[in-house]
Amino acid sequence: MSLKPLEHDRKYGELDQVVRAYLGLRADDTAEARSEALDAYLRHTWHTRPWALATAEAQLREYAKNPPGRLRLRLGEFYPVPDVGLADSGIQEWLLVLADHIRRSVESGEVPPSSAPRTHWEWHARFPELGQLLGGWFSQDMPDEFADHEAALQDYLTTTDPALTARLTGELHELLALRLDDTACAEALAALGMEVDPPAPYGPAAWLRAVADLLATPGP
């Protein structure tokens, strides 16, 4: 039988976060250099959950040293490492390389410089509620479901818990504080799941600012 959620998280929860940071990217870490994906994981985790780094290092090392045997594979009681473009024979060595890099980062205090997110995983890890809004209400199906952008936003606001809309407000201001130009802002919105253009006459950054201003305005 498959792993129960608590057992999965206890044994593999943070390992899963590390590996998912690689989806769509190259697992090209070496003993001397970290990949873009690992830098993204470290940059975000250092600033949000630094205590999780020790757990990640331990889970990576344990899985690499004790991969699932035939019985666990047959029963499904194991964590299946997603496809990161490596041969099965290279997975264990790669996981140990990641564990070594994370350990060095923790022991030396060396943190990737703060910056705007650089990977799909990092955008969603840093702006989860904005990703929920854009991917859920501003996908390519939006014109078929809502009269316009304002109607889609109002539907989100009326069906979403106020605590989450407050979180969205904070994420909008955090994204705007990055001061991205319109090209970079459009790329950020696309990474977060938006599949339609902002409404005329707004550019991407101006539309985000308008949404942020609307959310900051007290209701009647």
GROMACS .gro file of C-alpha atoms in nm:
model
  220
    1MET     CA    1   0.000   0.000   0.000
    2SER     CA    2   0.111   0.359  -0.055
    3LEU     CA    3   0.266   0.577   0.213
    4LYS     CA    4   0.033   0.754   0.454
    5PRO     CA    5   0.066   1.135   0.445
    6LEU     CA    6   0.228   1.164   0.789
    7GLU     CA    7   0.482   0.892   0.713
    8HIS     CA    8   0.557   1.050   0.374
    9ASP     CA    9   0.621   1.391   0.527
   10ARG     CA   10   0.830   1.251   0.811
   11LYS     CA   11   1.060   1.058   0.580
   12TYR     CA   12   1.047   1.245   0.252
   13GLY     CA   13   0.860   1.574   0.288
   14GLU     CA   14   1.156   1.808   0.255
   15LEU     CA   15   1.336   1.582   0.008
   16ASP     CA   16   1.025   1.620  -0.209
   17GLN     CA   17   1.053   2.000  -0.189
   18VAL     CA   18   1.414   1.987  -0.303
   19VAL     CA   19   1.350   1.752  -0.594
   20ARG     CA   20   1.042   1.941  -0.713
   21ALA     CA   21   1.254   2.253  -0.743
   22TYR     CA   22   1.424   2.073  -1.035
   23LEU     CA   23   1.115   1.999  -1.245
   24GLY     CA   24   1.169   2.148  -1.590
   25LEU     CA   25   1.533   2.232  -1.512
   26ARG     CA   26   1.863   2.052  -1.547
   27ALA     CA   27   1.995   1.850  -1.255
   28ASP     CA   28   2.349   1.955  -1.342
   29ASP     CA   29   2.493   1.999  -0.993
   30THR     CA   30   2.855   1.900  -0.946
   31ALA     CA   31   3.059   1.865  -0.631
   32GLU     CA   32   3.200   2.213  -0.700
   33ALA     CA   33   2.894   2.402  -0.825
   34ARG     CA   34   2.523   2.418  -0.747
   35SER     CA   35   2.254   2.417  -1.015
   36GLU     CA   36   2.008   2.700  -1.071
   37ALA     CA   37   1.737   2.483  -0.916
   38LEU     CA   38   1.929   2.420  -0.594
   39ASP     CA   39   2.015   2.789  -0.566
   40ALA     CA   40   1.642   2.868  -0.595
   41TYR     CA   41   1.556   2.615  -0.324
   42LEU     CA   42   1.827   2.750  -0.092
   43ARG     CA   43   1.742   3.115  -0.156
   44HIS     CA   44   1.375   3.065  -0.075
   45THR     CA   45   1.418   2.822   0.215
   46TRP     CA   46   1.691   3.025   0.388
   47HIS     CA   47   1.457   3.324   0.401
   48THR     CA   48   1.134   3.143   0.491
   49ARG     CA   49   1.210   2.812   0.668
   50PRO     CA   50   1.583   2.794   0.749
   51TRP     CA   51   1.525   2.514   1.001
   52ALA     CA   52   1.405   2.290   0.714
   53LEU     CA   53   1.752   2.280   0.556
   54ALA     CA   54   1.885   2.036   0.814
   55THR     CA   55   1.584   1.812   0.753
   56ALA     CA   56   1.642   1.826   0.378
   57GLU     CA   57   2.007   1.731   0.416
   58ALA     CA   58   1.922   1.435   0.640
   59GLN     CA   59   1.640   1.307   0.419
   60LEU     CA   60   1.847   1.334   0.101
   61ARG     CA   61   2.137   1.148   0.259
   62GLU     CA   62   1.916   0.877   0.411
   63TYR     CA   63   1.733   0.812   0.083
   64ALA     CA   64   2.058   0.799  -0.113
   65LYS     CA   65   2.216   0.554   0.128
   66ASN     CA   66   1.904   0.339   0.171
   67PRO     CA   67   1.704   0.340  -0.155
   68PRO     CA   68   1.380   0.140  -0.160
   69GLY     CA   69   1.429  -0.235  -0.204
   70ARG     CA   70   1.221  -0.473  -0.412
   71LEU     CA   71   0.957  -0.533  -0.145
   72ARG     CA   72   0.891  -0.164  -0.086
   73LEU     CA   73   0.883  -0.105  -0.460
   74ARG     CA   74   0.627  -0.382  -0.503
   75LEU     CA   75   0.411  -0.253  -0.215
   76GLY     CA   76   0.439   0.110  -0.323
   77GLU     CA   77   0.573   0.211   0.019
   78PHE     CA   78   0.843   0.444  -0.106
   79TYR     CA   79   0.901   0.792  -0.245
   80PRO     CA   80   0.931   0.784  -0.626
   81VAL     CA   81   1.190   1.044  -0.726
   82PRO     CA   82   1.037   1.246  -1.014
   83ASP     CA   83   1.213   1.242  -1.349
   84VAL     CA   84   1.492   1.501  -1.339
   85GLY     CA   85   1.666   1.380  -1.653
   86LEU     CA   86   1.914   1.149  -1.483
   87ALA     CA   87   1.960   0.776  -1.528
   88ASP     CA   88   1.843   0.568  -1.233
   89SER     CA   89   2.203   0.468  -1.169
   90GLY     CA   90   2.299   0.833  -1.113
   91ILE     CA   91   2.021   0.932  -0.873
   92GLN     CA   92   2.191   0.821  -0.551
   93GLU     CA   93   2.516   1.005  -0.628
   94TRP     CA   94   2.322   1.317  -0.728
   95LEU     CA   95   2.121   1.318  -0.403
   96LEU     CA   96   2.443   1.294  -0.203
   97VAL     CA   97   2.586   1.589  -0.397
   98LEU     CA   98   2.275   1.791  -0.305
   99ALA     CA   99   2.305   1.689   0.059
  100ASP     CA  100   2.670   1.798   0.064
  101HIS     CA  101   2.584   2.138  -0.085
  102ILE     CA  102   2.304   2.197   0.164
  103ARG     CA  103   2.528   2.098   0.455
  104ARG     CA  104   2.801   2.338   0.338
  105SER     CA  105   2.548   2.617   0.301
  106VAL     CA  106   2.420   2.563   0.656
  107GLU     CA  107   2.762   2.523   0.814
  108SER     CA  108   2.916   2.824   0.638
  109GLY     CA  109   2.607   3.044   0.637
  110GLU     CA  110   2.656   3.100   0.265
  111VAL     CA  111   2.320   3.204   0.117
  112PRO     CA  112   2.238   3.275  -0.250
  113PRO     CA  113   2.190   3.652  -0.290
  114SER     CA  114   1.836   3.783  -0.257
  115SER     CA  115   1.669   3.837  -0.593
  116ALA     CA  116   1.344   3.797  -0.780
  117PRO     CA  117   1.252   3.431  -0.827
  118ARG     CA  118   1.436   3.267  -1.114
  119THR     CA  119   1.255   2.936  -1.155
  120HIS     CA  120   0.896   2.819  -1.191
  121TRP     CA  121   0.915   2.644  -0.853
  122GLU     CA  122   1.052   2.953  -0.681
  123TRP     CA  123   0.779   3.180  -0.819
  124HIS     CA  124   0.509   2.950  -0.680
  125ALA     CA  125   0.689   2.892  -0.351
  126ARG     CA  126   0.724   3.265  -0.292
  127PHE     CA  127   0.382   3.376  -0.423
  128PRO     CA  128   0.145   3.082  -0.363
  129GLU     CA  129  -0.181   3.276  -0.332
  130LEU     CA  130  -0.108   3.494  -0.633
  131GLY     CA  131  -0.042   3.174  -0.825
  132GLN     CA  132  -0.379   3.044  -0.703
  133LEU     CA  133  -0.555   3.358  -0.827
  134LEU     CA  134  -0.383   3.376  -1.165
  135GLY     CA  135  -0.390   3.005  -1.243
  136GLY     CA  136  -0.745   2.953  -1.118
  137TRP     CA  137  -0.923   3.267  -1.241
  138PHE     CA  138  -0.707   3.402  -1.526
  139SER     CA  139  -0.634   3.089  -1.728
  140GLN     CA  140  -0.712   3.064  -2.098
  141ASP     CA  141  -1.071   2.970  -2.002
  142MET     CA  142  -1.138   3.306  -1.835
  143PRO     CA  143  -1.314   3.468  -2.137
  144ASP     CA  144  -1.559   3.176  -2.148
  145GLU     CA  145  -1.634   3.188  -1.775
  146PHE     CA  146  -1.641   3.559  -1.696
  147ALA     CA  147  -1.749   3.877  -1.870
  148ASP     CA  148  -1.416   4.045  -1.804
  149HIS     CA  149  -1.115   4.065  -1.570
  150GLU     CA  150  -1.312   4.256  -1.308
  151ALA     CA  151  -1.581   3.986  -1.296
  152ALA     CA  152  -1.315   3.716  -1.254
  153LEU     CA  153  -1.150   3.908  -0.971
  154GLN     CA  154  -1.483   3.968  -0.797
  155ASP     CA  155  -1.561   3.596  -0.819
  156TYR     CA  156  -1.227   3.519  -0.651
  157LEU     CA  157  -1.297   3.772  -0.377
  158THR     CA  158  -1.648   3.644  -0.303
  159THR     CA  159  -1.547   3.277  -0.292
  160THR     CA  160  -1.215   3.303  -0.108
  161ASP     CA  161  -1.153   3.324   0.265
  162PRO     CA  162  -1.063   3.681   0.373
  163ALA     CA  163  -0.743   3.555   0.534
  164LEU     CA  164  -0.626   3.432   0.192
  165THR     CA  165  -0.718   3.757   0.020
  166ALA     CA  166  -0.515   3.939   0.285
  167ARG     CA  167  -0.224   3.711   0.203
  168LEU     CA  168  -0.275   3.788  -0.165
  169THR     CA  169  -0.257   4.161  -0.090
  170GLY     CA  170   0.078   4.116   0.080
  171GLU     CA  171   0.212   3.905  -0.208
  172LEU     CA  172   0.105   4.168  -0.462
  173HIS     CA  173   0.291   4.440  -0.274
  174GLU     CA  174   0.595   4.214  -0.239
  175LEU     CA  175   0.598   4.144  -0.613
  176LEU     CA  176   0.555   4.512  -0.697
  177ALA     CA  177   0.844   4.594  -0.462
  178LEU     CA  178   1.072   4.393  -0.692
  179ARG     CA  179   1.025   4.678  -0.944
  180LEU     CA  180   1.022   4.452  -1.247
  181ASP     CA  181   0.985   4.610  -1.589
  182ASP     CA  182   0.681   4.512  -1.795
  183THR     CA  183   0.862   4.234  -1.980
  184ALA     CA  184   0.987   4.072  -1.660
  185CYS     CA  185   0.649   4.127  -1.494
  186ALA     CA  186   0.471   3.957  -1.784
  187GLU     CA  187   0.709   3.661  -1.751
  188ALA     CA  188   0.635   3.645  -1.378
  189LEU     CA  189   0.259   3.643  -1.438
  190ALA     CA  190   0.298   3.367  -1.697
  191ALA     CA  191   0.510   3.161  -1.456
  192LEU     CA  192   0.237   3.203  -1.194
  193GLY     CA  193  -0.032   3.071  -1.428
  194MET     CA  194  -0.187   3.373  -1.603
  195GLU     CA  195  -0.278   3.286  -1.960
  196VAL     CA  196  -0.464   3.600  -2.068
  197ASP     CA  197  -0.339   3.954  -2.124
  198PRO     CA  198  -0.412   4.224  -1.866
  199PRO     CA  199  -0.718   4.435  -1.952
  200ALA     CA  200  -0.664   4.742  -2.168
  201PRO     CA  201  -0.516   4.993  -2.113
  202TYR     CA  202  -0.302   4.831  -1.841
  203GLY     CA  203   0.038   4.676  -1.880
  204PRO     CA  204   0.127   4.385  -1.648
  205ALA     CA  205   0.277   4.593  -1.366
  206ALA     CA  206   0.005   4.861  -1.383
  207TRP     CA  207  -0.268   4.597  -1.365
  208LEU     CA  208  -0.108   4.435  -1.059
  209ARG     CA  209  -0.090   4.778  -0.898
  210ALA     CA  210  -0.458   4.838  -0.973
  211VAL     CA  211  -0.553   4.502  -0.821
  212ALA     CA  212  -0.341   4.577  -0.514
  213ASP     CA  213  -0.508   4.917  -0.474
  214LEU     CA  214  -0.852   4.758  -0.504
  215LEU     CA  215  -0.774   4.500  -0.236
  216ALA     CA  216  -0.636   4.770  -0.005
  217THR     CA  217  -0.958   4.976  -0.034
  218PRO     CA  218  -1.196   4.908   0.258
  219GLY     CA  219  -1.529   4.756   0.159
  220PRO     CA  220  -1.860   4.931   0.220
   0.00000   0.00000   0.00000
